[in-house]
Amino acid sequence: MILNQLKWGDSSASKVHLFRSEARNVTALSIPIVATQLGQISNGFIDVMMVGRLGPPELAGVALGNATYFLFALIGIGVLLAVGPLVSQAYGAKQHDPIGRTVRQAIWLATLLSLPVLLIMWNARIPWTVMQQDPSTIAYAEGYLRAAMWGFLPFMWFNGLRNFVEAIGRPLPVTIIIVAGILLNIFANYALMFGHFGFPRLGLIGTGWSTSIVHWFMFAAIASYVSTQTPYRSYGVLRKLRTPDLSYFRELLRVGLPIGGSIGLEVTLFSATAFLIGTFGAVPIAAHQIAIQCAAITYMVPLGIGLATSVRVGQNIGAKDPTAAALSGYTGIGLAFLFMTCTALLFLFAPTWITSIYIDIHDPENVDTALQVISLLGIAAIFQLFDGVQATALGALRGLKDTKFPMILGFIAYWLIGMPTGLGLGFGLQWGPEGFWWGLVVGLFAASILFCMRFYRMTNRHSAVVPSFKQYSNDR
């Protein structure tokens, strides 16, 4: 089998050749996936940028509504990521039937996940009021969310099919659909927000309807693609939906719920950190938002590499080649670390330039905010390294369908190590926002160590005893 020659007795030149070969494979798969990740966050960025022309109240409304929408979207997307390892392992094992059955159950799962979320979104005013949000902000956010929510279900369907397409190693079509969606979003925002091309002027609500239109378009495009193009149409994922297949449905839940839980733990850690930093005043929270936005953009690259690594690991495990799976995982982790080292150097040596992208650093009113951003970006330079490693190592574990125990490890790293450290430094030692950022660094460092150790242990276990695909699929 491919890469089975990676033994301790091999020459260094042979090992280097194998790593270079796998690095090319992971990179080729990662590039369109990274572009897709950047494209998905671009729609939210575009919405905020264009709504800014309407005024501060509308901007606050879309920020609150968008944050609520994507909190549920990220958790749902996390659960549906289970499609990736299940399909990639079946694909690597050259088993046709499990692929189609898995994707069909993903459509059912996306539907069931969406129904309670739609109910929550329609009544989002209740939790917003409990959190004592500004009444005018709530009014604008409610109008936006009640329009955008109708695109949530097709967005979940899209992600289920997206994971299917990427899991068999062909992510470029998804990237093209995302780019088309971005262009449509710009046009629809312009038409519906400002009343151009004969459309009514809907203001902020127009942005919500634009989001729904874009998500329906993306689902229709990918559904049409997998129904008509080779090799996807041979799996008949939309022709044979029928009723839920409980055995495959349970397997999706078994693998997917911990992934959604892991994402929820990390998202809530960052949300709680933002809330706590907000207690220090307007300048610290503004600086935090700018710095975390920079980190979020660069994070899309290791996240994309992690998704590609998950596919490579899953395909090699399906082919009963744990040595190749291990190599794929370590290669992906190395590539993510290399990229994040570059961005860390950028944050460390060019923080003033980065800050100037967001605010006028020469305006006296912005001096305090700019200095705070520069301070946080210095910490983010270290933050970057561990964030990239933990994201990719977690992706490698997903390729092994190992999701439940990593969720527990994530809870330990984020909430039992990172958050207490942030509280101790931020409030206890009075380091302020910087203390909470050092807490994030410590939490992500712990996560990167724990996830890498888990991947090392799991790949060694599978190297000792190479099970069949069926045995591995039933391994709990």
Tab-separated table of C-alpha atoms in Angstrom:
chain	number	residue	atom	x	y	z
A	1	MET	CA	0.000	0.000	0.000
A	2	ILE	CA	1.010	3.611	-0.533
A	3	LEU	CA	3.386	4.996	2.133
A	4	ASN	CA	3.794	1.631	3.858
A	5	GLN	CA	7.512	2.055	3.314
A	6	LEU	CA	7.612	4.728	6.050
A	7	LYS	CA	9.524	2.603	8.588
A	8	TRP	CA	12.293	3.455	11.045
A	9	GLY	CA	14.763	1.598	8.876
A	10	ASP	CA	14.096	3.741	5.824
A	11	SER	CA	16.606	6.343	4.683
A	12	SER	CA	16.074	9.988	5.582
A	13	ALA	CA	15.803	10.843	1.888
A	14	SER	CA	12.944	8.367	1.483
A	15	LYS	CA	11.078	9.833	4.441
A	16	VAL	CA	11.543	13.376	3.145
A	17	HIS	CA	10.201	12.298	-0.234
A	18	LEU	CA	7.114	10.791	1.383
A	19	PHE	CA	6.426	13.904	3.446
A	20	ARG	CA	6.855	16.130	0.394
A	21	SER	CA	4.483	13.969	-1.614
A	22	GLU	CA	1.843	14.041	1.121
A	23	ALA	CA	2.349	17.779	1.630
A	24	ARG	CA	1.498	18.305	-2.054
A	25	ASN	CA	-1.627	16.153	-1.674
A	26	VAL	CA	-2.834	17.981	1.448
A	27	THR	CA	-2.028	21.394	-0.032
A	28	ALA	CA	-3.858	20.660	-3.283
A	29	LEU	CA	-6.926	19.576	-1.334
A	30	SER	CA	-6.626	22.435	1.173
A	31	ILE	CA	-6.495	25.378	-1.250
A	32	PRO	CA	-10.102	25.216	-2.503
A	33	ILE	CA	-11.358	24.295	0.988
A	34	VAL	CA	-9.581	27.313	2.494
A	35	ALA	CA	-11.062	29.478	-0.255
A	36	THR	CA	-14.485	28.084	0.647
A	37	GLN	CA	-13.973	28.882	4.349
A	38	LEU	CA	-12.889	32.429	3.548
A	39	GLY	CA	-15.865	32.765	1.215
A	40	GLN	CA	-18.313	31.689	3.903
A	41	ILE	CA	-17.139	34.315	6.385
A	42	SER	CA	-16.963	36.922	3.608
A	43	ASN	CA	-20.754	37.071	3.302
A	44	GLY	CA	-21.055	38.140	6.938
A	45	PHE	CA	-18.269	40.670	6.472
A	46	ILE	CA	-19.978	42.076	3.380
A	47	ASP	CA	-23.303	42.361	5.209
A	48	VAL	CA	-21.716	44.313	8.068
A	49	MET	CA	-19.752	46.555	5.691
A	50	MET	CA	-22.788	47.423	3.544
A	51	VAL	CA	-25.151	47.862	6.498
A	52	GLY	CA	-22.657	50.342	7.946
A	53	ARG	CA	-23.910	52.798	5.305
A	54	LEU	CA	-27.383	52.670	6.844
A	55	GLY	CA	-26.236	53.923	10.253
A	56	PRO	CA	-24.992	52.787	13.702
A	57	PRO	CA	-28.371	51.433	14.945
A	58	GLU	CA	-28.743	49.190	11.894
A	59	LEU	CA	-25.104	48.103	12.214
A	60	ALA	CA	-25.665	47.071	15.834
A	61	GLY	CA	-28.812	45.207	14.781
A	62	VAL	CA	-27.123	43.181	12.056
A	63	ALA	CA	-24.208	42.411	14.396
A	64	LEU	CA	-26.573	40.956	17.019
A	65	GLY	CA	-28.730	39.099	14.491
A	66	ASN	CA	-25.749	37.763	12.552
A	67	ALA	CA	-24.034	36.565	15.730
A	68	THR	CA	-27.167	34.673	16.757
A	69	TYR	CA	-27.621	33.146	13.295
A	70	PHE	CA	-24.068	31.891	13.033
A	71	LEU	CA	-23.882	30.611	16.593
A	72	PHE	CA	-26.490	28.005	15.647
A	73	ALA	CA	-25.044	27.618	12.141
A	74	LEU	CA	-21.570	26.773	13.444
A	75	ILE	CA	-22.914	24.114	15.803
A	76	GLY	CA	-25.092	22.626	13.041
A	77	ILE	CA	-22.203	22.672	10.583
A	78	GLY	CA	-20.084	20.934	13.229
A	79	VAL	CA	-22.580	18.092	13.593
A	80	LEU	CA	-22.759	17.691	9.806
A	81	LEU	CA	-18.965	17.462	9.598
A	82	ALA	CA	-19.527	13.807	10.524
A	83	VAL	CA	-20.322	13.260	6.839
A	84	GLY	CA	-16.639	13.843	6.013
A	85	PRO	CA	-14.973	10.955	7.887
A	86	LEU	CA	-17.848	8.534	7.205
A	87	VAL	CA	-17.782	9.186	3.455
A	88	SER	CA	-13.988	9.436	3.147
A	89	GLN	CA	-13.459	6.110	4.929
A	90	ALA	CA	-16.062	4.380	2.752
A	91	TYR	CA	-14.492	5.992	-0.329
A	92	GLY	CA	-11.036	4.806	0.708
A	93	ALA	CA	-12.437	1.293	1.222
A	94	LYS	CA	-14.085	1.480	-2.236
A	95	GLN	CA	-17.512	0.863	-0.713
A	96	HIS	CA	-20.190	2.584	-2.790
A	97	ASP	CA	-23.435	1.987	-0.922
A	98	PRO	CA	-22.446	3.451	2.495
A	99	ILE	CA	-21.589	6.782	0.837
A	100	GLY	CA	-25.037	7.379	-0.634
A	101	ARG	CA	-26.808	6.175	2.503
A	102	THR	CA	-24.679	8.427	4.738
A	103	VAL	CA	-25.330	11.559	2.678
A	104	ARG	CA	-29.058	10.890	2.497
A	105	GLN	CA	-29.198	10.645	6.285
A	106	ALA	CA	-27.249	13.910	6.492
A	107	ILE	CA	-30.124	15.603	4.627
A	108	TRP	CA	-32.582	14.212	7.170
A	109	LEU	CA	-30.316	15.219	10.056
A	110	ALA	CA	-29.932	18.769	8.700
A	111	THR	CA	-33.716	19.042	8.515
A	112	LEU	CA	-34.280	17.854	12.074
A	113	LEU	CA	-31.527	20.107	13.432
A	114	SER	CA	-33.019	23.142	11.710
A	115	LEU	CA	-36.609	22.916	12.942
A	116	PRO	CA	-36.003	23.844	16.611
A	117	VAL	CA	-33.466	26.477	15.558
A	118	LEU	CA	-36.072	28.219	13.390
A	119	LEU	CA	-38.406	28.362	16.378
A	120	ILE	CA	-35.674	29.887	18.540
A	121	MET	CA	-34.777	32.456	15.892
A	122	TRP	CA	-38.398	33.542	15.486
A	123	ASN	CA	-38.525	34.185	19.252
A	124	ALA	CA	-34.968	35.504	19.667
A	125	ARG	CA	-36.319	38.724	21.193
A	126	ILE	CA	-36.884	36.809	24.465
A	127	PRO	CA	-33.231	35.817	25.184
A	128	TRP	CA	-31.998	39.173	23.851
A	129	THR	CA	-34.250	40.971	26.328
A	130	VAL	CA	-33.048	38.737	29.160
A	131	MET	CA	-29.456	39.674	28.219
A	132	GLN	CA	-30.500	43.349	28.504
A	133	GLN	CA	-29.668	44.303	24.933
A	134	ASP	CA	-30.671	47.782	23.779
A	135	PRO	CA	-34.382	47.834	22.719
A	136	SER	CA	-33.676	49.596	19.415
A	137	THR	CA	-30.937	47.077	18.626
A	138	ILE	CA	-33.346	44.236	19.393
A	139	ALA	CA	-35.935	45.711	17.019
A	140	TYR	CA	-33.478	45.920	14.133
A	141	ALA	CA	-31.959	42.494	14.888
A	142	GLU	CA	-35.385	40.857	15.021
A	143	GLY	CA	-36.337	42.226	11.601
A	144	TYR	CA	-33.045	41.020	10.125
A	145	LEU	CA	-33.164	37.550	11.708
A	146	ARG	CA	-36.802	36.871	10.828
A	147	ALA	CA	-35.871	37.382	7.177
A	148	ALA	CA	-32.500	35.583	7.269
A	149	MET	CA	-33.820	32.541	9.162
A	150	TRP	CA	-35.607	31.198	6.071
A	151	GLY	CA	-32.220	30.458	4.562
A	152	PHE	CA	-31.013	28.420	7.544
A	153	LEU	CA	-32.447	25.064	6.418
A	154	PRO	CA	-31.000	25.211	2.869
A	155	PHE	CA	-27.712	26.377	4.389
A	156	MET	CA	-27.607	23.189	6.498
A	157	TRP	CA	-28.517	21.082	3.451
A	158	PHE	CA	-25.741	22.801	1.520
A	159	ASN	CA	-23.172	21.949	4.184
A	160	GLY	CA	-24.246	18.310	4.263
A	161	LEU	CA	-23.721	18.029	0.499
A	162	ARG	CA	-20.559	20.124	0.671
A	163	ASN	CA	-18.968	17.645	3.080
A	164	PHE	CA	-19.887	14.812	0.696
A	165	VAL	CA	-18.239	16.538	-2.273
A	166	GLU	CA	-15.081	17.404	-0.320
A	167	ALA	CA	-14.810	13.960	1.312
A	168	ILE	CA	-14.131	12.269	-2.008
A	169	GLY	CA	-11.378	14.779	-2.703
A	170	ARG	CA	-13.047	17.182	-5.168
A	171	PRO	CA	-13.648	20.488	-3.331
A	172	LEU	CA	-13.305	22.945	-6.261
A	173	PRO	CA	-17.029	22.924	-7.253
A	174	VAL	CA	-17.953	24.054	-3.722
A	175	THR	CA	-15.497	26.935	-3.978
A	176	ILE	CA	-17.029	28.069	-7.273
A	177	ILE	CA	-20.525	27.980	-5.759
A	178	ILE	CA	-19.345	30.009	-2.747
A	179	VAL	CA	-17.785	32.676	-4.985
A	180	ALA	CA	-21.001	32.900	-7.008
A	181	GLY	CA	-22.907	33.235	-3.725
A	182	ILE	CA	-20.703	36.152	-2.655
A	183	LEU	CA	-21.407	37.986	-5.903
A	184	LEU	CA	-25.124	37.313	-5.563
A	185	ASN	CA	-25.043	38.573	-1.966
A	186	ILE	CA	-23.485	41.880	-3.018
A	187	PHE	CA	-26.081	42.350	-5.767
A	188	ALA	CA	-29.037	41.323	-3.571
A	189	ASN	CA	-27.894	43.568	-0.708
A	190	TYR	CA	-27.525	46.518	-3.069
A	191	ALA	CA	-30.938	45.903	-4.629
A	192	LEU	CA	-32.963	45.127	-1.505
A	193	MET	CA	-31.280	47.378	1.057
A	194	PHE	CA	-31.263	50.516	-1.064
A	195	GLY	CA	-34.170	49.856	-3.454
A	196	HIS	CA	-32.290	49.633	-6.758
A	197	PHE	CA	-33.278	47.872	-10.010
A	198	GLY	CA	-36.977	48.299	-9.248
A	199	PHE	CA	-36.870	46.475	-5.897
A	200	PRO	CA	-38.416	48.013	-2.758
A	201	ARG	CA	-36.076	49.732	-0.291
A	202	LEU	CA	-36.114	47.334	2.690
A	203	GLY	CA	-33.105	48.598	4.631
A	204	LEU	CA	-31.678	46.158	7.148
A	205	ILE	CA	-34.465	43.622	6.520
A	206	GLY	CA	-33.319	43.514	2.893
A	207	THR	CA	-29.970	42.182	4.123
A	208	GLY	CA	-31.774	39.334	5.855
A	209	TRP	CA	-33.730	38.432	2.738
A	210	SER	CA	-30.496	38.604	0.741
A	211	THR	CA	-28.963	36.034	3.104
A	212	SER	CA	-31.931	33.701	2.574
A	213	ILE	CA	-31.770	34.092	-1.205
A	214	VAL	CA	-28.040	33.353	-1.281
A	215	HIS	CA	-28.383	30.219	0.854
A	216	TRP	CA	-31.216	28.852	-1.292
A	217	PHE	CA	-29.109	29.552	-4.385
A	218	MET	CA	-26.086	27.736	-2.931
A	219	PHE	CA	-28.153	24.690	-2.025
A	220	ALA	CA	-29.868	24.603	-5.425
A	221	ALA	CA	-26.492	24.848	-7.168
A	222	ILE	CA	-24.796	22.051	-5.239
A	223	ALA	CA	-27.929	19.837	-5.360
A	224	SER	CA	-28.046	20.222	-9.129
A	225	TYR	CA	-24.332	19.474	-9.354
A	226	VAL	CA	-24.368	16.242	-7.323
A	227	SER	CA	-27.505	15.086	-9.172
A	228	THR	CA	-26.085	15.504	-12.671
A	229	GLN	CA	-22.293	15.277	-12.586
A	230	THR	CA	-19.962	12.285	-12.448
A	231	PRO	CA	-19.112	10.682	-10.049
A	232	TYR	CA	-21.672	12.185	-7.650
A	233	ARG	CA	-24.841	11.241	-9.500
A	234	SER	CA	-24.015	7.529	-9.213
A	235	TYR	CA	-24.648	7.734	-5.450
A	236	GLY	CA	-28.234	8.937	-5.971
A	237	VAL	CA	-28.213	10.996	-2.794
A	238	LEU	CA	-31.297	13.039	-3.729
A	239	ARG	CA	-33.150	10.330	-5.676
A	240	LYS	CA	-33.499	7.853	-2.827
A	241	LEU	CA	-34.255	9.962	0.240
A	242	ARG	CA	-37.315	7.947	1.299
A	243	THR	CA	-37.424	7.544	5.089
A	244	PRO	CA	-34.550	7.842	7.591
A	245	ASP	CA	-32.141	4.898	7.806
A	246	LEU	CA	-31.765	4.563	11.575
A	247	SER	CA	-28.453	2.713	11.629
A	248	TYR	CA	-26.677	5.329	9.507
A	249	PHE	CA	-28.574	8.141	11.221
A	250	ARG	CA	-27.323	6.964	14.624
A	251	GLU	CA	-23.754	6.737	13.309
A	252	LEU	CA	-23.964	10.328	12.059
A	253	LEU	CA	-25.169	11.439	15.467
A	254	ARG	CA	-22.504	9.404	17.257
A	255	VAL	CA	-19.717	11.032	15.281
A	256	GLY	CA	-21.316	14.437	14.681
A	257	LEU	CA	-22.763	15.491	18.037
A	258	PRO	CA	-19.344	15.586	19.751
A	259	ILE	CA	-17.989	17.669	16.846
A	260	GLY	CA	-20.816	20.154	17.288
A	261	GLY	CA	-20.172	20.068	21.029
A	262	SER	CA	-16.462	20.781	20.525
A	263	ILE	CA	-17.233	23.750	18.318
A	264	GLY	CA	-19.800	24.973	20.839
A	265	LEU	CA	-17.230	24.783	23.657
A	266	GLU	CA	-14.707	26.830	21.689
A	267	VAL	CA	-17.248	29.377	20.437
A	268	THR	CA	-18.669	29.941	23.916
A	269	LEU	CA	-15.124	30.327	25.326
A	270	PHE	CA	-14.435	33.176	22.915
A	271	SER	CA	-17.896	34.686	23.458
A	272	ALA	CA	-17.465	34.595	27.244
A	273	THR	CA	-14.024	36.177	26.884
A	274	ALA	CA	-15.497	39.013	24.818
A	275	PHE	CA	-18.234	39.547	27.423
A	276	LEU	CA	-15.686	39.684	30.266
A	277	ILE	CA	-13.404	42.066	28.361
A	278	GLY	CA	-16.448	44.266	27.755
A	279	THR	CA	-16.610	44.924	31.518
A	280	PHE	CA	-13.413	46.977	31.162
A	281	GLY	CA	-15.107	49.542	28.898
A	282	ALA	CA	-15.687	50.499	25.282
A	283	VAL	CA	-12.030	50.840	24.237
A	284	PRO	CA	-10.949	47.323	25.343
A	285	ILE	CA	-13.937	45.614	23.712
A	286	ALA	CA	-13.417	47.576	20.462
A	287	ALA	CA	-9.737	46.599	20.453
A	288	HIS	CA	-10.650	42.994	21.212
A	289	GLN	CA	-13.092	42.875	18.291
A	290	ILE	CA	-10.450	44.147	15.862
A	291	ALA	CA	-7.759	41.751	17.110
A	292	ILE	CA	-10.072	38.737	17.190
A	293	GLN	CA	-11.288	39.567	13.672
A	294	CYS	CA	-7.671	39.391	12.471
A	295	ALA	CA	-7.207	36.055	14.229
A	296	ALA	CA	-10.488	34.724	12.807
A	297	ILE	CA	-9.434	35.496	9.236
A	298	THR	CA	-6.050	33.772	9.546
A	299	TYR	CA	-7.719	30.853	11.373
A	300	MET	CA	-9.634	29.971	8.204
A	301	VAL	CA	-6.420	28.605	6.667
A	302	PRO	CA	-5.569	25.990	9.341
A	303	LEU	CA	-9.276	25.204	9.587
A	304	GLY	CA	-9.286	24.445	5.852
A	305	ILE	CA	-6.087	22.426	6.196
A	306	GLY	CA	-7.734	20.540	9.059
A	307	LEU	CA	-10.734	19.666	6.891
A	308	ALA	CA	-8.429	18.477	4.102
A	309	THR	CA	-6.377	16.486	6.608
A	310	SER	CA	-9.554	14.842	7.892
A	311	VAL	CA	-10.349	13.695	4.350
A	312	ARG	CA	-6.843	12.341	3.745
A	313	VAL	CA	-6.747	10.531	7.103
A	314	GLY	CA	-10.228	9.066	6.545
A	315	GLN	CA	-9.441	7.818	3.055
A	316	ASN	CA	-6.226	6.142	4.232
A	317	ILE	CA	-7.933	4.509	7.204
A	318	GLY	CA	-10.655	3.271	4.836
A	319	ALA	CA	-7.909	1.796	2.663
A	320	LYS	CA	-6.563	0.024	5.790
A	321	ASP	CA	-3.313	2.000	5.749
A	322	PRO	CA	-2.839	3.529	9.224
A	323	THR	CA	0.771	4.453	8.419
A	324	ALA	CA	-0.432	6.659	5.587
A	325	ALA	CA	-3.171	8.065	7.835
A	326	ALA	CA	-0.577	9.048	10.443
A	327	LEU	CA	1.590	10.687	7.798
A	328	SER	CA	-1.405	12.651	6.495
A	329	GLY	CA	-2.208	13.897	9.991
A	330	TYR	CA	1.321	14.979	10.868
A	331	THR	CA	1.780	16.616	7.461
A	332	GLY	CA	-1.397	18.652	7.881
A	333	ILE	CA	-0.359	19.735	11.388
A	334	GLY	CA	3.056	20.764	10.076
A	335	LEU	CA	1.594	22.790	7.198
A	336	ALA	CA	-0.778	24.613	9.567
A	337	PHE	CA	2.065	25.393	11.969
A	338	LEU	CA	4.196	26.704	9.105
A	339	PHE	CA	1.437	29.016	7.847
A	340	MET	CA	0.590	30.304	11.321
A	341	THR	CA	4.269	31.013	11.979
A	342	CYS	CA	4.152	33.409	9.024
A	343	THR	CA	1.020	35.162	10.289
A	344	ALA	CA	2.493	35.283	13.810
A	345	LEU	CA	5.503	37.154	12.442
A	346	LEU	CA	3.154	39.533	10.621
A	347	PHE	CA	1.223	40.235	13.833
A	348	LEU	CA	4.478	40.670	15.758
A	349	PHE	CA	6.315	42.990	13.376
A	350	ALA	CA	3.489	44.872	11.587
A	351	PRO	CA	0.761	45.467	14.211
A	352	THR	CA	0.496	49.181	13.466
A	353	TRP	CA	-0.137	48.561	9.774
A	354	ILE	CA	-2.739	45.897	10.576
A	355	THR	CA	-4.499	48.233	13.009
A	356	SER	CA	-4.572	51.010	10.406
A	357	ILE	CA	-6.709	48.775	8.160
A	358	TYR	CA	-9.557	49.017	10.667
A	359	ILE	CA	-9.243	52.481	12.219
A	360	ASP	CA	-7.547	55.819	11.551
A	361	ILE	CA	-4.544	55.504	13.851
A	362	HIS	CA	-3.742	59.210	13.381
A	363	ASP	CA	-7.071	60.322	14.838
A	364	PRO	CA	-6.453	61.362	18.490
A	365	GLU	CA	-9.752	59.754	19.482
A	366	ASN	CA	-8.452	56.371	18.306
A	367	VAL	CA	-5.059	56.438	20.016
A	368	ASP	CA	-6.102	54.392	23.065
A	369	THR	CA	-7.897	51.813	20.916
A	370	ALA	CA	-4.931	51.525	18.537
A	371	LEU	CA	-2.465	50.987	21.392
A	372	GLN	CA	-4.723	48.299	22.866
A	373	VAL	CA	-5.031	46.521	19.490
A	374	ILE	CA	-1.254	46.557	19.028
A	375	SER	CA	-0.821	45.051	22.496
A	376	LEU	CA	-3.338	42.264	21.790
A	377	LEU	CA	-1.824	41.488	18.388
A	378	GLY	CA	1.501	40.864	20.131
A	379	ILE	CA	-0.199	38.160	22.193
A	380	ALA	CA	-2.036	36.922	19.093
A	381	ALA	CA	1.358	36.216	17.519
A	382	ILE	CA	1.731	33.366	20.038
A	383	PHE	CA	-1.996	32.575	19.966
A	384	GLN	CA	-1.704	31.841	16.224
A	385	LEU	CA	0.733	28.961	16.563
A	386	PHE	CA	-1.298	26.876	18.998
A	387	ASP	CA	-4.628	27.705	17.353
A	388	GLY	CA	-3.385	26.334	14.047
A	389	VAL	CA	-1.992	23.141	15.580
A	390	GLN	CA	-5.104	22.351	17.643
A	391	ALA	CA	-7.466	22.977	14.701
A	392	THR	CA	-5.546	20.657	12.391
A	393	ALA	CA	-4.924	17.964	14.992
A	394	LEU	CA	-8.642	17.958	15.753
A	395	GLY	CA	-9.335	17.566	12.025
A	396	ALA	CA	-6.965	14.599	11.888
A	397	LEU	CA	-8.824	12.971	14.790
A	398	ARG	CA	-12.127	13.464	12.968
A	399	GLY	CA	-10.663	11.544	10.054
A	400	LEU	CA	-10.323	8.624	12.477
A	401	LYS	CA	-13.957	9.151	13.557
A	402	ASP	CA	-12.565	9.909	17.009
A	403	THR	CA	-14.790	12.750	18.230
A	404	LYS	CA	-16.230	11.999	21.683
A	405	PHE	CA	-13.012	11.900	23.701
A	406	PRO	CA	-11.525	14.949	21.906
A	407	MET	CA	-14.649	16.876	22.963
A	408	ILE	CA	-13.815	16.007	26.592
A	409	LEU	CA	-10.213	17.057	26.025
A	410	GLY	CA	-11.471	20.329	24.527
A	411	PHE	CA	-13.592	20.998	27.609
A	412	ILE	CA	-10.558	20.419	29.830
A	413	ALA	CA	-8.310	22.677	27.748
A	414	TYR	CA	-10.775	25.501	27.109
A	415	TRP	CA	-12.837	25.668	30.291
A	416	LEU	CA	-10.756	23.995	33.024
A	417	ILE	CA	-7.397	25.451	31.953
A	418	GLY	CA	-7.890	28.427	29.612
A	419	MET	CA	-10.807	30.230	31.255
A	420	PRO	CA	-9.520	29.982	34.871
A	421	THR	CA	-6.141	31.246	33.659
A	422	GLY	CA	-7.814	34.194	31.949
A	423	LEU	CA	-9.869	35.011	35.050
A	424	GLY	CA	-6.815	34.778	37.281
A	425	LEU	CA	-4.681	37.006	35.069
A	426	GLY	CA	-7.416	39.400	33.931
A	427	PHE	CA	-9.137	40.033	37.250
A	428	GLY	CA	-6.856	38.464	39.878
A	429	LEU	CA	-3.554	39.997	38.741
A	430	GLN	CA	-5.382	42.927	37.090
A	431	TRP	CA	-3.785	42.410	33.684
A	432	GLY	CA	-7.088	43.402	32.089
A	433	PRO	CA	-7.864	42.327	28.488
A	434	GLU	CA	-4.302	41.119	27.987
A	435	GLY	CA	-4.796	38.693	30.864
A	436	PHE	CA	-7.814	37.130	29.168
A	437	TRP	CA	-5.889	36.821	25.911
A	438	TRP	CA	-3.084	35.023	27.737
A	439	GLY	CA	-5.786	32.735	29.081
A	440	LEU	CA	-6.781	31.944	25.491
A	441	VAL	CA	-3.134	31.248	24.649
A	442	VAL	CA	-2.809	28.811	27.566
A	443	GLY	CA	-6.092	27.081	26.687
A	444	LEU	CA	-5.161	26.662	23.030
A	445	PHE	CA	-1.665	25.457	23.969
A	446	ALA	CA	-3.226	22.800	26.208
A	447	ALA	CA	-5.651	21.797	23.441
A	448	SER	CA	-2.847	21.476	20.871
A	449	ILE	CA	-0.815	19.205	23.188
A	450	LEU	CA	-3.800	17.047	24.165
A	451	PHE	CA	-5.086	16.628	20.594
A	452	CYS	CA	-1.635	15.780	19.198
A	453	MET	CA	-1.053	13.221	21.945
A	454	ARG	CA	-4.456	11.696	21.232
A	455	PHE	CA	-3.717	11.441	17.506
A	456	TYR	CA	-0.341	9.813	18.226
A	457	ARG	CA	-1.976	7.253	20.495
A	458	MET	CA	-4.841	6.482	18.095
A	459	THR	CA	-2.634	6.027	15.023
A	460	ASN	CA	-0.270	3.784	16.989
A	461	ARG	CA	-3.256	1.696	18.072
A	462	HIS	CA	-4.400	1.262	14.472
A	463	SER	CA	-0.865	0.488	13.301
A	464	ALA	CA	-0.658	-2.351	15.810
A	465	VAL	CA	-3.926	-3.929	14.717
A	466	VAL	CA	-5.263	-2.925	11.296
A	467	PRO	CA	-9.013	-3.629	11.345
A	468	SER	CA	-11.259	-3.995	8.357
A	469	PHE	CA	-13.401	-1.017	7.403
A	470	LYS	CA	-16.487	-2.694	8.786
A	471	GLN	CA	-14.811	-3.468	12.102
A	472	TYR	CA	-13.491	0.070	12.356
A	473	SER	CA	-16.870	1.576	11.560
A	474	ASN	CA	-18.392	-0.340	14.465
A	475	ASP	CA	-15.541	0.558	16.857
A	476	ARG	CA	-16.780	2.652	19.737
